[in-house]
C-alpha cells in the first residue's frame, strides 16, 4: 500500500543564506531562490534609510546615557533587516513590531517624538496605529505574532487587499505564542510574513543554548509553510525576499517565515552588560558584515553612489539627530486624567471612584490640564 504525502509548502530552506551582495560589496554567487536584486534606485533609497536609522539609534543611545530616556533596546547592526522588510510593505499592509523595532517605526514614517514617547514614560504607544498601519510595539515576547495572524485573518475574511508583517527574535521564536501563530497562520492561510531576526542572542542566552536546530527557518516546514534563510545584513536580499512573501500572501498563498541572520552590535538594552556573556572579538568579527558599508561599496562600484551622495545622506542623518534631540528637550504635557481614558467604553464603578479621588487630589494641588488653565 502506497500513501501519498502532500509536500506543498514544506520544502526545507537552503542552508546557505540567500544573498545578492557580499560583505566585500561584490555580487555573490549564492542561489537566490528565483528572487531578483532590487534596482539601483531602490537600493539608494534603502541605503539612505539605513544611514538615517543608524544615526537615530546612536542618538537615542546617547540620550539614554544622559538620563533623558528610561531604557532603550538598540537595533544597531540590524538595519538591513529592519529597513529592508519594512520598506517592502505596501501602504495598506500592517506592521506588528516589537520593542526593538524603532528603526522599523521610523521607516514606516512615525515621527521621532511619537516613537520615543513610550521610552520616556509619556504613553504606552505615542502614535496612532491607524494612521501608520502599525500596531503598538510589543514588549511581551511573541504576543505580536498572534496579533499579526489574527489581523491578517480578519483582512482575509473582509476581502481586504492587505498583508501583515511581524518581527520576532530568535529568543521569541521559542515562545509558545510563536508556535500558535505559525500554526494558525498556516491552517488559515493568512497573508502573514514572519520576519525572524536571528541576532544570535536572547538577552544573554546565545542561540546554541536555546535550540539544537541547524537553522530557525527549518521550523516553517513543520507548519506547512515556506521558510527562507536570508543574509539579514544584505538589505537587497531582505527586501527581495519580503517583497515576494508579501505578494505571495496577498495572492492567497498563505504565510511565509523568513529567518534573517544578523547580529546585535549593542547591548540588549542600556541596562545590560554584554561583556558578561560575549567577548569583544565576537563583536569585532561581525563588523566585517556591516550592512551599510557593504551596500555603499556595491553602489559605488555600479556608479549609483558617489562622494556627494554619501555626504548629502550623512547631512540628512545629522538633521534627523537634531530633530531627535529637540524632541527629547521638549517636556511632554501629561495629564494624569488620561489614566482613565480608553479603558472601558462603560467605566466600571471602581474606575469611576478612583477617577473621582484623583480629580479631588488634582484640584487640591491646583492642577489644570493643558489647555484648561
mmCIF file of C-alpha atoms in Angstrom:
data_model
loop_
_atom_site.group_PDB
_atom_site.id
_atom_site.type_symbol
_atom_site.label_atom_id
_atom_site.label_comp_id
_atom_site.label_asym_id
_atom_site.label_seq_id
_atom_site.Cartn_x
_atom_site.Cartn_y
_atom_site.Cartn_z
ATOM 1 C CA UNK A 1 0.000 0.000 0.000
ATOM 2 C CA UNK A 2 1.384 3.388 -1.001
ATOM 3 C CA UNK A 3 0.435 6.550 0.863
ATOM 4 C CA UNK A 4 0.902 9.853 -0.917
ATOM 5 C CA UNK A 5 2.110 12.515 1.485
ATOM 6 C CA UNK A 6 1.455 16.125 0.409
ATOM 7 C CA UNK A 7 4.601 18.243 0.405
ATOM 8 C CA UNK A 8 3.314 21.611 -0.807
ATOM 9 C CA UNK A 9 4.890 24.403 1.203
ATOM 10 C CA UNK A 10 7.066 22.012 3.220
ATOM 11 C CA UNK A 11 10.379 22.013 1.389
ATOM 12 C CA UNK A 12 13.312 22.904 3.598
ATOM 13 C CA UNK A 13 15.116 26.205 3.069
ATOM 14 C CA UNK A 14 18.611 26.194 1.611
ATOM 15 C CA UNK A 15 21.377 26.143 4.200
ATOM 16 C CA UNK A 16 23.389 28.926 2.577
ATOM 17 C CA UNK A 17 21.594 32.223 3.303
ATOM 18 C CA UNK A 18 20.143 33.990 0.274
ATOM 19 C CA UNK A 19 22.334 36.965 -0.596
ATOM 20 C CA UNK A 20 22.910 39.288 -3.531
ATOM 21 C CA UNK A 21 25.714 41.442 -2.119
ATOM 22 C CA UNK A 22 28.606 40.006 -0.125
ATOM 23 C CA UNK A 23 30.448 41.559 2.787
ATOM 24 C CA UNK A 24 33.032 42.894 0.316
ATOM 25 C CA UNK A 25 30.357 44.781 -1.610
ATOM 26 C CA UNK A 26 30.593 42.449 -4.603
ATOM 27 C CA UNK A 27 27.792 40.326 -6.081
ATOM 28 C CA UNK A 28 27.599 36.823 -4.638
ATOM 29 C CA UNK A 29 27.100 33.528 -6.452
ATOM 30 C CA UNK A 30 24.667 32.280 -3.806
ATOM 31 C CA UNK A 31 21.404 30.760 -5.129
ATOM 32 C CA UNK A 32 18.649 33.324 -4.694
ATOM 33 C CA UNK A 33 15.557 31.123 -4.982
ATOM 34 C CA UNK A 34 14.345 32.975 -8.064
ATOM 35 C CA UNK A 35 14.435 36.377 -6.363
ATOM 36 C CA UNK A 36 15.741 39.449 -8.189
ATOM 37 C CA UNK A 37 18.078 42.098 -6.848
ATOM 38 C CA UNK A 38 16.315 45.468 -6.479
ATOM 39 C CA UNK A 39 17.101 48.312 -8.848
ATOM 40 C CA UNK A 40 19.869 50.782 -8.055
ATOM 41 C CA UNK A 41 17.229 53.435 -7.376
ATOM 42 C CA UNK A 42 15.597 51.208 -4.777
ATOM 43 C CA UNK A 43 18.969 50.340 -3.256
ATOM 44 C CA UNK A 44 19.862 54.029 -2.958
ATOM 45 C CA UNK A 45 16.652 54.579 -1.017
ATOM 46 C CA UNK A 46 17.408 51.614 1.230
ATOM 47 C CA UNK A 47 20.965 52.854 1.801
ATOM 48 C CA UNK A 48 19.700 56.305 2.721
ATOM 49 C CA UNK A 49 17.185 54.941 5.191
ATOM 50 C CA UNK A 50 19.755 52.654 6.838
ATOM 51 C CA UNK A 51 22.119 55.594 7.357
ATOM 52 C CA UNK A 52 19.279 57.635 8.887
ATOM 53 C CA UNK A 53 18.267 54.741 11.113
ATOM 54 C CA UNK A 54 21.799 54.142 12.384
ATOM 55 C CA UNK A 55 22.212 57.801 13.284
ATOM 56 C CA UNK A 56 18.848 57.718 15.014
ATOM 57 C CA UNK A 57 19.867 54.654 17.043
ATOM 58 C CA UNK A 58 23.164 56.250 18.050
ATOM 59 C CA UNK A 59 21.492 59.495 19.108
ATOM 60 C CA UNK A 60 18.847 57.720 21.156
ATOM 61 C CA UNK A 61 21.502 55.596 22.874
ATOM 62 C CA UNK A 62 23.374 58.779 23.839
ATOM 63 C CA UNK A 63 20.166 60.225 25.277
ATOM 64 C CA UNK A 64 19.623 57.167 27.474
ATOM 65 C CA UNK A 65 23.126 57.594 28.882
ATOM 66 C CA UNK A 66 22.219 61.190 29.702
ATOM 67 C CA UNK A 67 19.138 60.042 31.556
ATOM 68 C CA UNK A 68 16.740 61.543 29.034
ATOM 69 C CA UNK A 69 15.142 58.163 28.341
ATOM 70 C CA UNK A 70 14.412 55.383 30.817
ATOM 71 C CA UNK A 71 15.656 52.500 28.714
ATOM 72 C CA UNK A 72 16.260 51.680 25.084
ATOM 73 C CA UNK A 73 16.891 48.473 23.101
ATOM 74 C CA UNK A 74 19.119 49.392 20.162
ATOM 75 C CA UNK A 75 18.907 47.635 16.800
ATOM 76 C CA UNK A 76 22.312 48.883 15.645
ATOM 77 C CA UNK A 77 23.724 46.364 13.183
ATOM 78 C CA UNK A 78 20.266 45.101 12.255
ATOM 79 C CA UNK A 79 19.404 47.970 9.915
ATOM 80 C CA UNK A 80 19.182 45.787 6.801
ATOM 81 C CA UNK A 81 16.539 43.519 8.298
ATOM 82 C CA UNK A 82 14.537 46.382 9.787
ATOM 83 C CA UNK A 83 14.660 48.720 6.801
ATOM 84 C CA UNK A 84 14.556 46.087 4.064
ATOM 85 C CA UNK A 85 11.488 44.339 5.463
ATOM 86 C CA UNK A 86 9.548 47.478 6.379
ATOM 87 C CA UNK A 87 10.211 49.196 3.057
ATOM 88 C CA UNK A 88 8.696 46.199 1.273
ATOM 89 C CA UNK A 89 5.307 46.876 2.893
ATOM 90 C CA UNK A 90 2.524 48.473 0.865
ATOM 91 C CA UNK A 91 0.586 51.381 2.440
ATOM 92 C CA UNK A 92 -2.409 49.134 3.190
ATOM 93 C CA UNK A 93 -0.292 46.426 4.822
ATOM 94 C CA UNK A 94 0.087 46.365 8.599
ATOM 95 C CA UNK A 95 3.277 46.149 10.648
ATOM 96 C CA UNK A 96 3.399 44.426 14.053
ATOM 97 C CA UNK A 97 6.711 45.433 15.669
ATOM 98 C CA UNK A 98 8.497 44.622 18.912
ATOM 99 C CA UNK A 99 10.197 46.900 21.407
ATOM 100 C CA UNK A 100 13.464 46.679 19.412
ATOM 101 C CA UNK A 101 11.928 47.817 16.132
ATOM 102 C CA UNK A 102 12.089 51.603 16.419
ATOM 103 C CA UNK A 103 14.041 51.565 13.153
ATOM 104 C CA UNK A 104 11.030 49.962 11.502
ATOM 105 C CA UNK A 105 8.717 52.584 13.011
ATOM 106 C CA UNK A 106 10.955 55.346 11.686
ATOM 107 C CA UNK A 107 10.952 53.708 8.257
ATOM 108 C CA UNK A 108 7.164 53.454 8.411
ATOM 109 C CA UNK A 109 7.016 57.236 8.854
ATOM 110 C CA UNK A 110 6.259 57.542 12.560
ATOM 111 C CA UNK A 111 7.670 60.860 13.931
ATOM 112 C CA UNK A 112 10.590 60.522 16.338
ATOM 113 C CA UNK A 113 8.765 62.140 19.265
ATOM 114 C CA UNK A 114 5.937 59.626 18.904
ATOM 115 C CA UNK A 115 8.348 56.696 18.630
ATOM 116 C CA UNK A 116 10.172 57.668 21.805
ATOM 117 C CA UNK A 117 7.105 58.614 23.878
ATOM 118 C CA UNK A 118 6.935 55.136 25.416
ATOM 119 C CA UNK A 119 10.657 55.019 26.204
ATOM 120 C CA UNK A 120 10.480 58.106 28.375
ATOM 121 C CA UNK A 121 7.199 57.128 30.010
ATOM 122 C CA UNK A 122 4.784 59.535 28.315
ATOM 123 C CA UNK A 123 2.460 56.989 26.708
ATOM 124 C CA UNK A 124 2.464 53.252 26.205
ATOM 125 C CA UNK A 125 2.050 53.993 22.492
ATOM 126 C CA UNK A 126 2.799 57.507 21.328
ATOM 127 C CA UNK A 127 1.344 57.225 17.820
ATOM 128 C CA UNK A 128 -1.975 56.468 16.163
ATOM 129 C CA UNK A 129 -1.775 52.876 14.878
ATOM 130 C CA UNK A 130 -4.399 53.504 12.197
ATOM 131 C CA UNK A 131 -2.520 56.475 10.754
ATOM 132 C CA UNK A 132 0.625 54.425 10.125
ATOM 133 C CA UNK A 133 -0.947 50.960 9.792
ATOM 134 C CA UNK A 134 1.364 49.913 12.603
ATOM 135 C CA UNK A 135 0.425 48.292 15.898
ATOM 136 C CA UNK A 136 1.923 49.400 19.220
ATOM 137 C CA UNK A 137 5.392 47.910 19.723
ATOM 138 C CA UNK A 138 5.047 44.732 21.785
ATOM 139 C CA UNK A 139 7.206 44.299 24.865
ATOM 140 C CA UNK A 140 5.934 40.827 25.910
ATOM 141 C CA UNK A 141 7.775 38.255 23.824
ATOM 142 C CA UNK A 142 5.928 36.926 20.769
ATOM 143 C CA UNK A 143 2.463 38.305 21.522
ATOM 144 C CA UNK A 144 2.641 40.366 18.326
ATOM 145 C CA UNK A 145 2.903 37.204 16.218
ATOM 146 C CA UNK A 146 -0.625 36.234 17.210
ATOM 147 C CA UNK A 147 -1.857 39.774 16.659
ATOM 148 C CA UNK A 148 -0.406 39.784 13.139
ATOM 149 C CA UNK A 149 -2.017 36.436 12.371
ATOM 150 C CA UNK A 150 -5.411 37.433 13.729
ATOM 151 C CA UNK A 151 -5.394 40.763 11.935
ATOM 152 C CA UNK A 152 -4.458 39.056 8.674
ATOM 153 C CA UNK A 153 -7.284 36.579 9.116
ATOM 154 C CA UNK A 154 -9.683 39.466 9.624
ATOM 155 C CA UNK A 155 -8.429 41.156 6.449
ATOM 156 C CA UNK A 156 -8.853 37.911 4.554
ATOM 157 C CA UNK A 157 -12.446 37.468 5.758
ATOM 158 C CA UNK A 158 -13.252 41.058 4.812
ATOM 159 C CA UNK A 159 -11.705 40.647 1.374
ATOM 160 C CA UNK A 160 -9.223 43.446 2.007
ATOM 161 C CA UNK A 161 -6.039 43.666 -0.060
ATOM 162 C CA UNK A 162 -3.713 43.757 2.927
ATOM 163 C CA UNK A 163 -0.955 41.607 4.348
ATOM 164 C CA UNK A 164 0.687 41.713 7.754
ATOM 165 C CA UNK A 165 4.343 41.588 8.714
ATOM 166 C CA UNK A 166 5.675 40.952 12.173
ATOM 167 C CA UNK A 167 9.193 40.936 13.563
ATOM 168 C CA UNK A 168 10.367 38.481 16.179
ATOM 169 C CA UNK A 169 13.747 37.491 17.553
ATOM 170 C CA UNK A 170 15.473 34.146 17.928
ATOM 171 C CA UNK A 171 14.500 34.111 21.594
ATOM 172 C CA UNK A 172 10.855 34.885 20.842
ATOM 173 C CA UNK A 173 10.800 32.029 18.334
ATOM 174 C CA UNK A 174 10.944 29.633 21.294
ATOM 175 C CA UNK A 175 7.812 31.073 22.876
ATOM 176 C CA UNK A 176 4.514 29.208 22.752
ATOM 177 C CA UNK A 177 2.727 32.199 21.203
ATOM 178 C CA UNK A 178 5.012 31.979 18.172
ATOM 179 C CA UNK A 179 4.178 28.344 17.540
ATOM 180 C CA UNK A 180 0.473 29.038 17.885
ATOM 181 C CA UNK A 181 0.793 31.923 15.429
ATOM 182 C CA UNK A 182 2.714 29.785 12.921
ATOM 183 C CA UNK A 183 0.129 27.034 13.144
ATOM 184 C CA UNK A 184 -2.961 29.224 12.866
ATOM 185 C CA UNK A 185 -1.432 31.288 10.067
ATOM 186 C CA UNK A 186 -0.707 28.168 8.057
ATOM 187 C CA UNK A 187 -4.049 26.481 8.753
ATOM 188 C CA UNK A 188 -5.979 29.627 7.878
ATOM 189 C CA UNK A 189 -3.565 30.553 5.074
ATOM 190 C CA UNK A 190 -3.337 34.133 6.284
ATOM 191 C CA UNK A 191 -1.316 36.740 4.377
ATOM 192 C CA UNK A 192 1.297 36.986 7.125
ATOM 193 C CA UNK A 193 5.069 37.322 6.867
ATOM 194 C CA UNK A 194 7.093 36.379 9.944
ATOM 195 C CA UNK A 195 10.496 38.093 9.848
ATOM 196 C CA UNK A 196 12.670 36.319 12.379
ATOM 197 C CA UNK A 197 15.700 38.473 13.175
ATOM 198 C CA UNK A 198 18.222 35.931 14.363
ATOM 199 C CA UNK A 199 20.648 38.306 16.070
ATOM 200 C CA UNK A 200 22.341 35.415 17.917
ATOM 201 C CA UNK A 201 21.216 36.314 21.445
ATOM 202 C CA UNK A 202 18.048 36.209 23.537
ATOM 203 C CA UNK A 203 19.228 38.834 26.012
ATOM 204 C CA UNK A 204 22.257 36.912 27.361
ATOM 205 C CA UNK A 205 21.360 33.456 26.047
ATOM 206 C CA UNK A 206 23.235 32.528 22.854
ATOM 207 C CA UNK A 207 21.343 30.729 20.124
ATOM 208 C CA UNK A 208 23.231 27.460 20.675
ATOM 209 C CA UNK A 209 21.806 27.213 24.196
ATOM 210 C CA UNK A 210 18.153 27.552 23.236
ATOM 211 C CA UNK A 211 17.915 25.338 20.159
ATOM 212 C CA UNK A 212 19.695 22.430 18.517
ATOM 213 C CA UNK A 213 18.179 23.228 15.135
ATOM 214 C CA UNK A 214 20.527 23.791 12.204
ATOM 215 C CA UNK A 215 18.575 26.882 11.315
ATOM 216 C CA UNK A 216 15.385 28.503 12.574
ATOM 217 C CA UNK A 217 13.855 28.722 9.105
ATOM 218 C CA UNK A 218 13.522 24.917 9.265
ATOM 219 C CA UNK A 219 10.580 25.377 11.603
ATOM 220 C CA UNK A 220 8.387 26.580 8.733
ATOM 221 C CA UNK A 221 8.243 23.093 7.224
ATOM 222 C CA UNK A 222 6.668 21.692 10.370
ATOM 223 C CA UNK A 223 3.739 24.051 9.945
ATOM 224 C CA UNK A 224 3.335 23.545 6.223
ATOM 225 C CA UNK A 225 4.541 26.952 5.079
ATOM 226 C CA UNK A 226 7.602 28.129 3.129
ATOM 227 C CA UNK A 227 10.714 29.139 5.009
ATOM 228 C CA UNK A 228 13.614 31.195 3.712
ATOM 229 C CA UNK A 229 17.022 31.789 5.226
ATOM 230 C CA UNK A 230 18.349 35.191 4.252
ATOM 231 C CA UNK A 231 21.546 37.112 4.921
ATOM 232 C CA UNK A 232 19.994 39.618 7.290
ATOM 233 C CA UNK A 233 22.836 42.079 6.722
ATOM 234 C CA UNK A 234 22.171 42.204 2.970
ATOM 235 C CA UNK A 235 19.328 44.680 2.593
ATOM 236 C CA UNK A 236 18.887 43.750 -1.082
ATOM 237 C CA UNK A 237 18.175 40.134 -0.134
ATOM 238 C CA UNK A 238 15.858 41.072 2.733
ATOM 239 C CA UNK A 239 13.849 43.478 0.582
ATOM 240 C CA UNK A 240 13.542 40.964 -2.275
ATOM 241 C CA UNK A 241 12.547 38.065 -0.019
ATOM 242 C CA UNK A 242 9.985 40.026 1.992
ATOM 243 C CA UNK A 243 8.504 41.646 -1.130
ATOM 244 C CA UNK A 244 7.962 38.218 -2.681
ATOM 245 C CA UNK A 245 6.486 36.824 0.545
ATOM 246 C CA UNK A 246 4.058 39.727 0.887
ATOM 247 C CA UNK A 247 2.970 39.316 -2.718
ATOM 248 C CA UNK A 248 2.510 35.611 -2.121
ATOM 249 C CA UNK A 249 0.342 36.305 0.920
ATOM 250 C CA UNK A 250 -1.818 38.881 -0.831
ATOM 251 C CA UNK A 251 -2.293 36.379 -3.650
ATOM 252 C CA UNK A 252 -3.915 33.912 -1.276
ATOM 253 C CA UNK A 253 -0.970 31.538 -0.860
ATOM 254 C CA UNK A 254 -0.599 31.946 2.872
ATOM 255 C CA UNK A 255 2.192 32.837 5.298
ATOM 256 C CA UNK A 256 5.978 32.757 4.994
ATOM 257 C CA UNK A 257 8.731 32.542 7.590
ATOM 258 C CA UNK A 258 11.919 34.448 6.759
ATOM 259 C CA UNK A 259 14.940 33.994 9.005
ATOM 260 C CA UNK A 260 17.335 36.940 8.737
ATOM 261 C CA UNK A 261 20.813 36.117 10.008
ATOM 262 C CA UNK A 262 22.194 39.247 11.652
ATOM 263 C CA UNK A 263 23.888 40.410 14.865
ATOM 264 C CA UNK A 264 23.029 42.676 17.770
ATOM 265 C CA UNK A 265 26.024 45.013 17.958
ATOM 266 C CA UNK A 266 24.905 46.868 21.083
ATOM 267 C CA UNK A 267 23.745 45.561 24.446
ATOM 268 C CA UNK A 268 20.256 44.130 24.909
ATOM 269 C CA UNK A 269 19.250 47.453 26.454
ATOM 270 C CA UNK A 270 21.244 50.235 28.057
ATOM 271 C CA UNK A 271 20.848 48.437 31.417
ATOM 272 C CA UNK A 272 22.548 45.280 30.116
ATOM 273 C CA UNK A 273 26.250 44.408 30.346
ATOM 274 C CA UNK A 274 27.070 42.248 27.291
ATOM 275 C CA UNK A 275 30.695 41.756 28.362
ATOM 276 C CA UNK A 276 29.444 39.168 30.846
ATOM 277 C CA UNK A 277 28.308 36.777 28.104
ATOM 278 C CA UNK A 278 30.218 37.646 24.906
ATOM 279 C CA UNK A 279 33.708 38.870 24.135
ATOM 280 C CA UNK A 280 34.918 41.834 22.115
ATOM 281 C CA UNK A 281 36.443 39.572 19.463
ATOM 282 C CA UNK A 282 32.993 38.228 18.575
ATOM 283 C CA UNK A 283 31.581 41.720 18.121
ATOM 284 C CA UNK A 284 34.606 42.735 16.062
ATOM 285 C CA UNK A 285 34.124 39.676 13.846
ATOM 286 C CA UNK A 286 30.628 40.828 12.915
ATOM 287 C CA UNK A 287 31.723 44.336 11.962
ATOM 288 C CA UNK A 288 33.029 42.950 8.662
ATOM 289 C CA UNK A 289 29.431 42.110 7.699
ATOM 290 C CA UNK A 290 28.162 45.646 8.324
ATOM 291 C CA UNK A 291 25.035 46.170 6.169
ATOM 292 C CA UNK A 292 25.657 49.846 5.399
ATOM 293 C CA UNK A 293 29.300 49.505 4.432
ATOM 294 C CA UNK A 294 28.673 46.613 2.053
ATOM 295 C CA UNK A 295 25.835 48.386 0.257
ATOM 296 C CA UNK A 296 27.859 51.580 -0.051
ATOM 297 C CA UNK A 297 30.723 49.624 -1.626
ATOM 298 C CA UNK A 298 28.333 47.971 -4.059
ATOM 299 C CA UNK A 299 26.609 51.203 -5.090
ATOM 300 C CA UNK A 300 29.949 52.936 -5.591
ATOM 301 C CA UNK A 301 31.072 50.057 -7.805
ATOM 302 C CA UNK A 302 27.995 50.447 -10.016
ATOM 303 C CA UNK A 303 28.368 54.233 -10.166
ATOM 304 C CA UNK A 304 24.999 54.769 -8.480
ATOM 305 C CA UNK A 305 26.588 56.482 -5.462
ATOM 306 C CA UNK A 306 29.471 58.937 -5.169
ATOM 307 C CA UNK A 307 31.072 61.140 -2.521
ATOM 308 C CA UNK A 308 28.490 63.886 -2.976
ATOM 309 C CA UNK A 309 25.670 61.415 -2.477
ATOM 310 C CA UNK A 310 27.250 59.971 0.658
ATOM 311 C CA UNK A 311 27.783 63.481 2.062
ATOM 312 C CA UNK A 312 24.208 64.556 1.354
ATOM 313 C CA UNK A 313 22.802 61.490 3.095
ATOM 314 C CA UNK A 314 25.133 61.935 6.065
ATOM 315 C CA UNK A 315 23.955 65.539 6.412
ATOM 316 C CA UNK A 316 20.337 64.379 6.350
ATOM 317 C CA UNK A 317 21.180 61.940 9.126
ATOM 318 C CA UNK A 318 22.613 64.750 11.258
ATOM 319 C CA UNK A 319 19.447 66.771 10.696
ATOM 320 C CA UNK A 320 17.450 63.808 11.928
ATOM 321 C CA UNK A 321 19.668 63.526 15.029
ATOM 322 C CA UNK A 322 19.000 67.191 15.755
ATOM 323 C CA UNK A 323 15.272 66.521 15.454
ATOM 324 C CA UNK A 324 15.610 63.717 17.989
ATOM 325 C CA UNK A 325 17.471 65.976 20.430
ATOM 326 C CA UNK A 326 14.909 68.742 20.045
ATOM 327 C CA UNK A 327 12.059 66.317 20.626
ATOM 328 C CA UNK A 328 13.593 64.992 23.820
ATOM 329 C CA UNK A 329 14.435 68.504 25.029
ATOM 330 C CA UNK A 330 10.744 69.394 24.874
ATOM 331 C CA UNK A 331 8.883 68.429 28.015
ATOM 332 C CA UNK A 332 5.789 66.383 27.382
ATOM 333 C CA UNK A 333 2.443 67.799 28.503
ATOM 334 C CA UNK A 334 0.990 64.979 30.566
ATOM 335 C CA UNK A 335 -2.489 64.960 32.074
ATOM 336 C CA UNK A 336 -2.923 62.334 34.834
ATOM 337 C CA UNK A 337 -6.601 62.100 33.872
ATOM 338 C CA UNK A 338 -5.509 60.203 30.774
ATOM 339 C CA UNK A 339 -5.030 57.168 33.041
ATOM 340 C CA UNK A 340 -8.763 56.593 32.764
ATOM 341 C CA UNK A 341 -9.150 57.231 29.051
ATOM 342 C CA UNK A 342 -9.644 54.353 26.614
ATOM 343 C CA UNK A 343 -10.033 51.742 29.383
ATOM 344 C CA UNK A 344 -13.714 50.810 29.246
ATOM 345 C CA UNK A 345 -16.491 52.036 26.946
ATOM 346 C CA UNK A 346 -18.693 51.993 30.052
ATOM 347 C CA UNK A 347 -16.483 52.719 33.074
ATOM 348 C CA UNK A 348 -16.866 50.332 35.978
ATOM 349 C CA UNK A 349 -17.809 51.607 39.424
ATOM 350 C CA UNK A 350 -14.317 51.075 40.834
ATOM 351 C CA UNK A 351 -12.774 53.024 37.960
ATOM 352 C CA UNK A 352 -15.223 55.906 38.442
ATOM 353 C CA UNK A 353 -14.441 56.041 42.154
ATOM 354 C CA UNK A 354 -10.699 56.056 41.501
ATOM 355 C CA UNK A 355 -11.105 58.828 38.956
ATOM 356 C CA UNK A 356 -13.084 60.924 41.447
ATOM 357 C CA UNK A 357 -10.334 60.505 44.033
ATOM 358 C CA UNK A 358 -7.716 61.619 41.512
ATOM 359 C CA UNK A 359 -9.828 64.601 40.448
ATOM 360 C CA UNK A 360 -10.078 65.707 44.083
ATOM 361 C CA UNK A 361 -6.325 65.346 44.606
ATOM 362 C CA UNK A 362 -5.567 67.308 41.458
ATOM 363 C CA UNK A 363 -7.990 70.063 42.431
ATOM 364 C CA UNK A 364 -6.380 70.324 45.841
ATOM 365 C CA UNK A 365 -2.962 70.610 44.223
ATOM 366 C CA UNK A 366 -4.204 73.315 41.867
ATOM 367 C CA UNK A 367 -3.566 71.162 38.796
ATOM 368 C CA UNK A 368 -5.072 72.145 35.477
ATOM 369 C CA UNK A 369 -4.834 70.075 32.327
ATOM 370 C CA UNK A 370 -3.010 71.514 29.355
ATOM 371 C CA UNK A 371 -5.285 73.968 27.598
ATOM 372 C CA UNK A 372 -7.639 74.200 30.618
ATOM 373 C CA UNK A 373 -5.617 76.570 32.770
#
